[in-house]
Short mmCIF file of C-alpha atoms in Angstrom, two decimals:
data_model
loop_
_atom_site.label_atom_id
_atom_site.label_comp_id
_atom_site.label_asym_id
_atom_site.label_seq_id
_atom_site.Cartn_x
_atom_site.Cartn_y
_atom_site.Cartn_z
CA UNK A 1 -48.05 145.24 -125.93
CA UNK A 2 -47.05 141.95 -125.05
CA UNK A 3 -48.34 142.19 -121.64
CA UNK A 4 -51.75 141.05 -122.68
CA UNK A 5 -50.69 137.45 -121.74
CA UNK A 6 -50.33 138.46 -117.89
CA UNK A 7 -54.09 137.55 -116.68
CA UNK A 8 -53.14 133.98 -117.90
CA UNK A 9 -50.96 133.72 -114.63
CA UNK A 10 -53.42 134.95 -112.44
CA UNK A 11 -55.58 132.77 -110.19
CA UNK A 12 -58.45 135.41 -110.19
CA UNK A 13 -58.98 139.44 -110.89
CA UNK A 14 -60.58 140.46 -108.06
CA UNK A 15 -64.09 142.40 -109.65
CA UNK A 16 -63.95 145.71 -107.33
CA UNK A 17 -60.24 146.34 -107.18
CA UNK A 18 -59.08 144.49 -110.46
CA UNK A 19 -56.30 143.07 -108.49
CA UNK A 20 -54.66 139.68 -108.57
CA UNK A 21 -56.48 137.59 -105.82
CA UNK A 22 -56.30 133.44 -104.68
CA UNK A 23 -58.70 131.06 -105.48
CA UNK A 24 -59.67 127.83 -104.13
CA UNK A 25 -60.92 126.57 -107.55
CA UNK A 26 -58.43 123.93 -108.46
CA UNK A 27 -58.72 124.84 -112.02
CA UNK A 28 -57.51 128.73 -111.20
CA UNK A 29 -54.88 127.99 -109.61
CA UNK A 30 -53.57 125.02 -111.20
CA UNK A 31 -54.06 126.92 -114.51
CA UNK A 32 -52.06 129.89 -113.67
CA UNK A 33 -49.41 128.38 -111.94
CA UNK A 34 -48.86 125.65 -115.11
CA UNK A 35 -49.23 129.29 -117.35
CA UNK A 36 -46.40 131.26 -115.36
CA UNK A 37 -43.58 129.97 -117.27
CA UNK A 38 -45.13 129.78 -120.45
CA UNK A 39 -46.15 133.52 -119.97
CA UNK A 40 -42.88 134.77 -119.37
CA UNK A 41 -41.44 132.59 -121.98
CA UNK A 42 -44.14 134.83 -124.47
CA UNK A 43 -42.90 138.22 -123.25
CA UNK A 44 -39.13 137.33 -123.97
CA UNK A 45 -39.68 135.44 -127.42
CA UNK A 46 -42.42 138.62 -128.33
CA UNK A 47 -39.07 141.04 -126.96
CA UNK A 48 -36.39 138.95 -128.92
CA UNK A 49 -35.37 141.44 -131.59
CA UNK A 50 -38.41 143.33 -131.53
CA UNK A 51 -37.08 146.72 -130.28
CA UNK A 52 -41.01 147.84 -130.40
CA UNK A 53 -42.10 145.43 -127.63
CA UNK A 54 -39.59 146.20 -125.96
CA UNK A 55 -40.35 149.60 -125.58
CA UNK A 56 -44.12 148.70 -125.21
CA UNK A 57 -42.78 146.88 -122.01
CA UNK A 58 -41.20 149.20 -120.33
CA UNK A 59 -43.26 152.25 -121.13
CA UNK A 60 -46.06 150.05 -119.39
CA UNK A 61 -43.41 149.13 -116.22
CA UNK A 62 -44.43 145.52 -117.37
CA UNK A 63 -41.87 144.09 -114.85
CA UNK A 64 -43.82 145.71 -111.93
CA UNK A 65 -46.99 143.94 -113.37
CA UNK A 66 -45.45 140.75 -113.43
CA UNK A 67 -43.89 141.07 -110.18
CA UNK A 68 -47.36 141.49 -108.95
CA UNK A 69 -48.53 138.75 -110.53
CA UNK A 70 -45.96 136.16 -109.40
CA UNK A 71 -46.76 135.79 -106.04
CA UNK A 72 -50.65 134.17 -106.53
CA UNK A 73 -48.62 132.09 -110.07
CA UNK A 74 -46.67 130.58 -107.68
CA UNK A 75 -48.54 129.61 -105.52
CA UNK A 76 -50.96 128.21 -107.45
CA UNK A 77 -47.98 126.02 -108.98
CA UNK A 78 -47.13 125.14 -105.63
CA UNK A 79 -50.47 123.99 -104.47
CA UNK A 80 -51.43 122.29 -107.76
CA UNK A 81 -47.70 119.88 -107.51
CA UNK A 82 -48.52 119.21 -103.29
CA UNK A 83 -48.27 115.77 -103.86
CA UNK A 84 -45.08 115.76 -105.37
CA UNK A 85 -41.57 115.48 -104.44
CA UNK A 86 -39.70 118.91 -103.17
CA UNK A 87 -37.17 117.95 -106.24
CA UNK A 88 -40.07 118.20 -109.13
CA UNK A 89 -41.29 121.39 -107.74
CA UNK A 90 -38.01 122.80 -107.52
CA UNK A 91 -37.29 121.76 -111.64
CA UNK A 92 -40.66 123.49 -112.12
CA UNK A 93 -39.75 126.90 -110.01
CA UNK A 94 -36.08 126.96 -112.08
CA UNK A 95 -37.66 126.60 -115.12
CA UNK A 96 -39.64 129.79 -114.56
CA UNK A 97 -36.06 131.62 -113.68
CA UNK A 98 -35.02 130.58 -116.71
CA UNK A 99 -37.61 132.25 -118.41
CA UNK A 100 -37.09 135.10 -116.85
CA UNK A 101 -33.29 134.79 -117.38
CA UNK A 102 -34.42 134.88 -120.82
CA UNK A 103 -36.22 137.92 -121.08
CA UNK A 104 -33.55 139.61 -119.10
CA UNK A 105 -31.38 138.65 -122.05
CA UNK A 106 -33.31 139.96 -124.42
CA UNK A 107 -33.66 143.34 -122.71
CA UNK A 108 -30.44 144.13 -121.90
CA UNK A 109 -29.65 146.73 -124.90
CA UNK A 110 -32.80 148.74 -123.57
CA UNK A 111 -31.85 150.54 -120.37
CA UNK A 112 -35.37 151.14 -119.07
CA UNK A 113 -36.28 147.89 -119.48
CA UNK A 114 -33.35 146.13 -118.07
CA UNK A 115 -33.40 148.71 -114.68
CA UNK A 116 -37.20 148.27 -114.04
CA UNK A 117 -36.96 144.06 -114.63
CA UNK A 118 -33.66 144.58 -112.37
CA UNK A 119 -35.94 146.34 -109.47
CA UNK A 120 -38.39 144.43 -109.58
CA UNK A 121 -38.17 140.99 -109.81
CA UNK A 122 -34.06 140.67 -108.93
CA UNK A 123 -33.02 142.87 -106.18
CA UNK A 124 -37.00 142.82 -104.73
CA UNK A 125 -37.82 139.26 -103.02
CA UNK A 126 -40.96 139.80 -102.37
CA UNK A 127 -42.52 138.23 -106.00
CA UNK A 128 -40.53 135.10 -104.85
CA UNK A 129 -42.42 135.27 -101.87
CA UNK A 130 -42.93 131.31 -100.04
CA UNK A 131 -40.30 130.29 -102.47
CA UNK A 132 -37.17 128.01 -101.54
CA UNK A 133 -33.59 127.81 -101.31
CA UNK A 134 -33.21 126.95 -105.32
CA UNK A 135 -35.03 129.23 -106.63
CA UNK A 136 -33.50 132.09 -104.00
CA UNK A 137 -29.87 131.06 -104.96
CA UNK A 138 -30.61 131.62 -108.76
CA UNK A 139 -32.13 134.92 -108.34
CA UNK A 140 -28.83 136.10 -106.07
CA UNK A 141 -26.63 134.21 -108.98
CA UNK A 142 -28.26 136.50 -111.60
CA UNK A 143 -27.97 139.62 -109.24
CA UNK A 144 -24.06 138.38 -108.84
CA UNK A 145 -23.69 138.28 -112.79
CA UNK A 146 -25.43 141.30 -113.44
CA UNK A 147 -23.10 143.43 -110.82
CA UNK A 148 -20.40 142.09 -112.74
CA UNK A 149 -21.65 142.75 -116.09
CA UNK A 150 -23.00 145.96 -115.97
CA UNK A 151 -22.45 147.55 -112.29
CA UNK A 152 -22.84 151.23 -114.26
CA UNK A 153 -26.98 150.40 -114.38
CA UNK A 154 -26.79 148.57 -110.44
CA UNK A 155 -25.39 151.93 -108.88
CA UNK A 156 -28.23 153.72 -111.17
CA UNK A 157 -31.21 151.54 -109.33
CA UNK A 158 -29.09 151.67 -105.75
CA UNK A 159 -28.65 148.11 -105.22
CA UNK A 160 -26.41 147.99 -102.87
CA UNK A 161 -29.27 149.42 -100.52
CA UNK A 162 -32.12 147.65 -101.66
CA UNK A 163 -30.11 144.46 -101.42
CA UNK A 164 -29.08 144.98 -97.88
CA UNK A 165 -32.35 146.33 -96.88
CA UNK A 166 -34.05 143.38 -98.39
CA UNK A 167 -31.42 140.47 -96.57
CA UNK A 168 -32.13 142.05 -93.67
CA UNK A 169 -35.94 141.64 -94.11
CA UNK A 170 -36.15 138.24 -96.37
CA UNK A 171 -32.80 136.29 -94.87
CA UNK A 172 -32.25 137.06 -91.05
CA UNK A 173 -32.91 133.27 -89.42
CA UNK A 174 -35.40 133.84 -86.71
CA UNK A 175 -33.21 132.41 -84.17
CA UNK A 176 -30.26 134.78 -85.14
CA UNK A 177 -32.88 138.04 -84.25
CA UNK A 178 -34.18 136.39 -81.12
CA UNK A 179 -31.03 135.39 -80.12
CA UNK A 180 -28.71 138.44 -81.39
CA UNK A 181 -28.52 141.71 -79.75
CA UNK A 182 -31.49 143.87 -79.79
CA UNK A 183 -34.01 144.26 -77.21
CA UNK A 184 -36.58 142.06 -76.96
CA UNK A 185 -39.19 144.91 -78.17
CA UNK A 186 -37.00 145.39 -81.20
CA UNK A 187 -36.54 141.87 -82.29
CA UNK A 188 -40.55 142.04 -82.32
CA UNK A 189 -41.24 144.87 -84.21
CA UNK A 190 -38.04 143.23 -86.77
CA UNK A 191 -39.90 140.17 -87.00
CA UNK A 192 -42.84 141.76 -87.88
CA UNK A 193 -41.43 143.54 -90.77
CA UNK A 194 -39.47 139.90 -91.56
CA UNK A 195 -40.55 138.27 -95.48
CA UNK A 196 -41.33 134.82 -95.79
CA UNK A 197 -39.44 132.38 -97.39
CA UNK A 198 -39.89 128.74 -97.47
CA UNK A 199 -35.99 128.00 -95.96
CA UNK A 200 -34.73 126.36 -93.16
CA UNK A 201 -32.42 128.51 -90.75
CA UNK A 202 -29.12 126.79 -91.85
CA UNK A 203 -30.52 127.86 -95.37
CA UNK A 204 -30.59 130.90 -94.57
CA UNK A 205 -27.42 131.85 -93.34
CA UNK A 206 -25.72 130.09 -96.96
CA UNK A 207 -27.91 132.48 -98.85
CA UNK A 208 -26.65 135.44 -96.86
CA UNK A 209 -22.98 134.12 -98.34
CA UNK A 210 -24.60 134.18 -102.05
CA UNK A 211 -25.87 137.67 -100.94
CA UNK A 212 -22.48 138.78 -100.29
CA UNK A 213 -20.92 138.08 -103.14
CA UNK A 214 -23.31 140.96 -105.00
CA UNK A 215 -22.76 142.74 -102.10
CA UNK A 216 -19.67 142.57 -102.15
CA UNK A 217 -18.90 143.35 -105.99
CA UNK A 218 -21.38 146.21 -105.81
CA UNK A 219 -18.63 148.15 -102.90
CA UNK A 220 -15.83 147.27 -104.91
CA UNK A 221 -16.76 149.30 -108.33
CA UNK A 222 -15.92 152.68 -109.83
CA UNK A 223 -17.91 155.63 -108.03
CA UNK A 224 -18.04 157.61 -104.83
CA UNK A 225 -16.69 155.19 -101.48
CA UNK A 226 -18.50 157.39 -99.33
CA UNK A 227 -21.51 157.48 -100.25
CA UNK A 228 -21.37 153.31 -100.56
CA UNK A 229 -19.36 153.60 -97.26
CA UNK A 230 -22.20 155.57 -95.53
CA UNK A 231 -24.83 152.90 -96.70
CA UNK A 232 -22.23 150.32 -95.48
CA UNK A 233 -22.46 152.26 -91.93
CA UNK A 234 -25.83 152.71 -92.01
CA UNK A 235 -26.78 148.97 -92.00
CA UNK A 236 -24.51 147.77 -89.65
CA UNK A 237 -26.34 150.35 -87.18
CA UNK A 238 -29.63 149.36 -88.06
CA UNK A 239 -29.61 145.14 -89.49
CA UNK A 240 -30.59 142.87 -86.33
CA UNK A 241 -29.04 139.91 -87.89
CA UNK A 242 -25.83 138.58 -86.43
CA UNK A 243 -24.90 136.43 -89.43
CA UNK A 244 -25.30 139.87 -91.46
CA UNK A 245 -23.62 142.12 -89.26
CA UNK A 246 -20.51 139.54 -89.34
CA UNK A 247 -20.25 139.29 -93.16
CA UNK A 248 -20.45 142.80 -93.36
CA UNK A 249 -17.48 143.38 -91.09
CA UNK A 250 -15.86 140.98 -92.99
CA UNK A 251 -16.23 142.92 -96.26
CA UNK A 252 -15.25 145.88 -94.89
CA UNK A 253 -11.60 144.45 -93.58
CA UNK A 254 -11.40 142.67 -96.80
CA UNK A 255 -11.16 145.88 -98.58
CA UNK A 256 -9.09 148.32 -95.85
CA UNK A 257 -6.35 145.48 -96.70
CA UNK A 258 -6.54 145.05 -99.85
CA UNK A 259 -3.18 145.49 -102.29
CA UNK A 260 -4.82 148.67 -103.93
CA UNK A 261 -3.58 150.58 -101.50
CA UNK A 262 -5.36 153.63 -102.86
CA UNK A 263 -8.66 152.30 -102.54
CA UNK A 264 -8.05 150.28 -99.02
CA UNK A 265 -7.09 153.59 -97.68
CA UNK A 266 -10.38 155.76 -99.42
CA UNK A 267 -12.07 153.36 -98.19
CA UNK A 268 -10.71 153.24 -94.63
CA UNK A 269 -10.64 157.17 -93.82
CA UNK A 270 -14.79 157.24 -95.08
CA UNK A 271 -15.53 154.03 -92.56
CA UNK A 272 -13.97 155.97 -89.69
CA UNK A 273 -14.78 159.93 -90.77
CA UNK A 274 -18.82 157.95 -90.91
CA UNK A 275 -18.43 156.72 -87.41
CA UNK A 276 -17.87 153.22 -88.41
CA UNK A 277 -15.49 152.14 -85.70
CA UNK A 278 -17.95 153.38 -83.06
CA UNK A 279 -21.34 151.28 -84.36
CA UNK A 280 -18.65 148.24 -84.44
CA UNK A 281 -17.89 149.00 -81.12
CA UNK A 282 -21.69 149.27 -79.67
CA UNK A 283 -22.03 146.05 -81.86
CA UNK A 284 -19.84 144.55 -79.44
CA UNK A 285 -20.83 146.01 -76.24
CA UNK A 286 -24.67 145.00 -77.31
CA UNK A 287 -23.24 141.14 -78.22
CA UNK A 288 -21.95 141.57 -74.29
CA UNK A 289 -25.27 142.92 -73.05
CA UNK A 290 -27.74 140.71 -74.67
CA UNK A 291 -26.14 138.54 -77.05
CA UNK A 292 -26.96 134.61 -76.53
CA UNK A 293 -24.25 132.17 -76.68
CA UNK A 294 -25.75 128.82 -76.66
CA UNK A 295 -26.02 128.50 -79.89
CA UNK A 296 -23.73 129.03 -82.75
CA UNK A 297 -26.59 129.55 -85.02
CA UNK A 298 -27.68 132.56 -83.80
CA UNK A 299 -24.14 133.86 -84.97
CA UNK A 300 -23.19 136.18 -82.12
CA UNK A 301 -19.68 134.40 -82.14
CA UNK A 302 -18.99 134.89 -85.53
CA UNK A 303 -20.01 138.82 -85.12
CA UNK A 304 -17.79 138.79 -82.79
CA UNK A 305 -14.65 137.46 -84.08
CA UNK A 306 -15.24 139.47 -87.33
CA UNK A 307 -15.47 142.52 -85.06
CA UNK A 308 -11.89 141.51 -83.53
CA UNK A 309 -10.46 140.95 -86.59
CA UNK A 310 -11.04 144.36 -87.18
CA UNK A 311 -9.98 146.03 -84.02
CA UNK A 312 -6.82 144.04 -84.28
CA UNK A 313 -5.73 145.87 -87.76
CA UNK A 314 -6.97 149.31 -86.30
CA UNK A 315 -4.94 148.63 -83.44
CA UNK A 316 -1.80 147.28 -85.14
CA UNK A 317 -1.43 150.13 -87.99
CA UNK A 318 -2.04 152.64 -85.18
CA UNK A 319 -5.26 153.99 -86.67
CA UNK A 320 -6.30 153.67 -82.75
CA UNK A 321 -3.69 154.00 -80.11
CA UNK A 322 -3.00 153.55 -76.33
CA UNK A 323 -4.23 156.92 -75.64
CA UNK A 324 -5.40 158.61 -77.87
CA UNK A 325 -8.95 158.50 -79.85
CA UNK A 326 -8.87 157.52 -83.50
CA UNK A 327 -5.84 159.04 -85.56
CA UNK A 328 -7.86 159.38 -88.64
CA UNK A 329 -10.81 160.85 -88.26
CA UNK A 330 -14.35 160.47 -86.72
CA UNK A 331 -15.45 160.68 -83.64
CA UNK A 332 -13.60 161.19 -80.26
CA UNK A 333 -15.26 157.65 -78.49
CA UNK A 334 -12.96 155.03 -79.49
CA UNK A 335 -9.18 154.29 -77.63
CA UNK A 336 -7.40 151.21 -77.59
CA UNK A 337 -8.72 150.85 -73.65
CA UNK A 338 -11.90 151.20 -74.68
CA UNK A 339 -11.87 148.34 -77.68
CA UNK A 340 -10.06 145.72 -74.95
CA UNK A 341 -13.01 146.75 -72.34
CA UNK A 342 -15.78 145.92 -74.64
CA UNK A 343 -14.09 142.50 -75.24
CA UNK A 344 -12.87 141.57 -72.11
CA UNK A 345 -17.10 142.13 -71.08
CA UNK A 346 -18.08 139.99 -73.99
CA UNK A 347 -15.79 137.29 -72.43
CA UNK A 348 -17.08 137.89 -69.16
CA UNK A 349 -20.49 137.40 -70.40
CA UNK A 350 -20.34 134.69 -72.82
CA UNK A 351 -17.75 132.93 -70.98
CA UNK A 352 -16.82 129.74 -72.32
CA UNK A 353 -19.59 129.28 -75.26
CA UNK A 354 -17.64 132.11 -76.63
CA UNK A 355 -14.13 131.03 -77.54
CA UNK A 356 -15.00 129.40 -80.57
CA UNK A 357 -11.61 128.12 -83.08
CA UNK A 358 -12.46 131.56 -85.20
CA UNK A 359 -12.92 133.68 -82.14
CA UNK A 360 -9.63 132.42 -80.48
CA UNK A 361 -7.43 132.53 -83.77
CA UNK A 362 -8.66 136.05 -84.61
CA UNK A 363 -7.61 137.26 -80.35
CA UNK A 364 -4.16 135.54 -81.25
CA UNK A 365 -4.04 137.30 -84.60
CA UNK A 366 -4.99 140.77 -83.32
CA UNK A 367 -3.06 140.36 -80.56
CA UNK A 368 0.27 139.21 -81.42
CA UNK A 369 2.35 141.00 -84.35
CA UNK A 370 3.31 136.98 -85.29
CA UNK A 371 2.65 134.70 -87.68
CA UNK A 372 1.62 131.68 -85.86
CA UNK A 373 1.08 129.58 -88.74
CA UNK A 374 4.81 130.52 -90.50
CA UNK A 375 6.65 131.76 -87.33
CA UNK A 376 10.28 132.40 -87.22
CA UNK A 377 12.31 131.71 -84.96
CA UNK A 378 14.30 134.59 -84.89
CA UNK A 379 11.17 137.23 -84.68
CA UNK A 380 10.34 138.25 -81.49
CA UNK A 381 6.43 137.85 -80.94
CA UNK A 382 5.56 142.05 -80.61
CA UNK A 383 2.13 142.59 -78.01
CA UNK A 384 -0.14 144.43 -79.90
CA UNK A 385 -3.34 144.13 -77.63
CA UNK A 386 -2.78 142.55 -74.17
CA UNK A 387 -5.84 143.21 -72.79
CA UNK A 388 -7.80 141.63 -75.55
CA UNK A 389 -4.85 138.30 -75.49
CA UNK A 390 -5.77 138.49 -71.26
CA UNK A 391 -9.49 138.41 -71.73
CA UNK A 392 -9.54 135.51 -73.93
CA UNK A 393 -7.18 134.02 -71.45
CA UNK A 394 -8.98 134.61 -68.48
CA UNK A 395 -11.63 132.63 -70.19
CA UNK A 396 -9.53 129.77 -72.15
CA UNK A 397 -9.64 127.00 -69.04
CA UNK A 398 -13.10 126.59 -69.60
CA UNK A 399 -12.84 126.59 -73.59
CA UNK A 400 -13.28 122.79 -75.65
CA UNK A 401 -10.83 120.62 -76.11
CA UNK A 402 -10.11 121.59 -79.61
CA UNK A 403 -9.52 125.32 -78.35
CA UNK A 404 -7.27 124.45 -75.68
CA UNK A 405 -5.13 122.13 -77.65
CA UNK A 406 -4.61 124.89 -80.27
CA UNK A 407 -3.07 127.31 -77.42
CA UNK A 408 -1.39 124.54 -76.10
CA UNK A 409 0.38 124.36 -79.43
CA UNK A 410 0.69 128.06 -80.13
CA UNK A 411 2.13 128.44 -76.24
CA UNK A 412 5.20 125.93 -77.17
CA UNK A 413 5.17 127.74 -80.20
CA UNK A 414 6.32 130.92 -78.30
CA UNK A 415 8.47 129.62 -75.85
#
């Protein structure tokens, strides 16, 4: 089939193997990564309303040759435009997405076709591998369409767990793994399973946001909440990435409040029956043991205020009480004692570099049954957590300026 055009992108076939391989002959490389485009740019126009083809291409799993392929085309493309600007090679690397956004188009009506170029060269990184923060944030904006457009086929090829399972291994900064809360010996062996892209840290963390919205709009479709709940779980007891960790604690409170009620409350009895209070609770005691303040880019403080955020709705709808272990479900480990422990140790430990704005507003809103930002004067302020509101106070006289003005505010506020 069309796929006869694929050795036009490779550098060199390795003779033993017959494997893609790098060469240091200019004219390789330079000619397959100038071909790359044109080559996928052939598959779609030989696809476009040739049903045949496109049953030649998936029959062959052409989108798994091609996503072997990529890897040397690019970087042939890369080494051949060195000596130019980032800009021109970043119009050159789009202009291969959009050839491949073209023969995603022209796939679409065949199912096979569509799930193995989806696999392969959208929820997989590693054929972008070395590539930068343009050409990463098109690929996650054409998962993010596709999850809107046809989430039926992305629950058929399980992205939600391939995309988590790749962030964690293509998108966790360096300095948010080093710095987060494993062990040292388990940061190593995470770095060591790490993918290589060519992004700068504070990159990195804005394409975990793009990641998020697919992510996202993947746990919000039709289908079974516990078995998306359980992957949900799953991650946050296994991802080393701060940053990660947060947005997925995030998601999960964005949907336990959400107006359909139905759903929010699905949703809420799976997290808990799947033990997901308790992993956000050894998230927390971890962030106490090991986590490393000094830095915001490591993302421990977010992690933790996301975490809080969530203890404080548990706490307030009585999903965990005073006494007792969680109303709802799960397992017997979590009280209301035992959620203001772990954070009065976090503030112990982190001290002042913790009480960030987010970290303080979500201890005021967790802890306080009062809108702050709309109060009334009438409405009594009810305590929901006081020993999570003492922690953070026993803590706030060494907190910035812009922290302690805020309470200063809020205090007069309450009087």
């Amino acid at each position: 089939g069309p796929a006869v055009v694929l050795p036009l992108a490779c550098p060199l076939v390795g003779s033993k193997h017959l494997q893609p391989e790098t060469s240091q002959i200019y004219e390789d490389f330079a000619s397959a990564g100038s071909s790359i485009r044109s080559v996928i740019g052939i598959l779609a126009g030989a696809c476009d309303l040739h049903a045949e083809n496109v049953k030649a291409l998936a029959e062959n799993n052409v989108s798994n040759l091609l996503a072997h392929v990529l890897p040397f085309a690019l970087d042939g493309l890369r080494r051949d435009l060195k000596d130019f600007s980032q800009s021109s090679i970043g119009d050159e690397e789009e202009a291969i997405i959009d050839a491949l956004e073209y023969l995603l188009s022209v796939c679409k009506e065949d199912k096979q076709a569509s799930k193995q170029l989806c696999s392969s060269l959208i929820l997989d990184f590693m054929p972008w591998t070395g590539s930068g923060v343009r050409m990463i944030k098109r690929i996650l904006c054409i998962c993010s369409s596709m999850c809107n457009t046809n989430p039926d086929l992305m629950q058929e090829v399980s992205a939600l767990q391939i995309l988590l399972d790749n962030g964690r291994k293509w998108l966790s900064p360096k300095s948010s793994i080093m710095g987060g809360i494993l062990h040292s010996n388990s940061a190593k062996s995470v770095m060591d399973d790490s993918g290589v892209l060519s992004v700068t840290e504070a990159e990195s963390v804005s394409l975990i946001d793009e990641l998020f919205v697919s992510v996202s709009l993947l746990t919000n479709t039709s289908g079974r909440m516990s078995s998306k709940v359980e992957i949900i779980v799953g991650f946050l007891a296994e991802c080393p990435c701060p940053h990660m960790l947060a947005a997925t604690v995030k998601l999960v409170y964005s949907i336990i409040i959400s107006p359909n009620t139905e759903r929010a409350n699905e949703f809420l009895f799976a997290f808990v029956d799947h033990g997901g209070v308790e992993v956000c609770m050894g998230l927390v005691r971890a962030l106490a043991l090991r986590g490393k303040f000094d830095d915001e880019l490591h993302g421990v403080q977010n992690l933790f205020a996301s975490c809080v955020q969530l203890f404080g709705y548990l706490l307030e709808t009585g999903c965990v009480s005073a006494n007792k272990t969680t109303e709802i479900g799960g397992s017997k480990k979590v009280t209301k004692g035992s959620i203001e422990r772990a954070v009065r140790h976090a503030f112990r430990k982190g001290s002042s570099k913790l009480i960030t704005m987010d970290v303080y507003k979500q201890i005021m809103h967790s802890s306080l049954s009062i809108n702050l930002a709309n109060i009334n004067m009438t409405e009594p302020a009810r305590l929901i957590s006081g020993g999570m509101l003492g922690s953070m106070l026993w803590t706030l006289s060494d907190a910035g300026d812009d922290v302690t003005n805020e309470a200063l505010k809020d205090t007069m506020l309450l009087a």
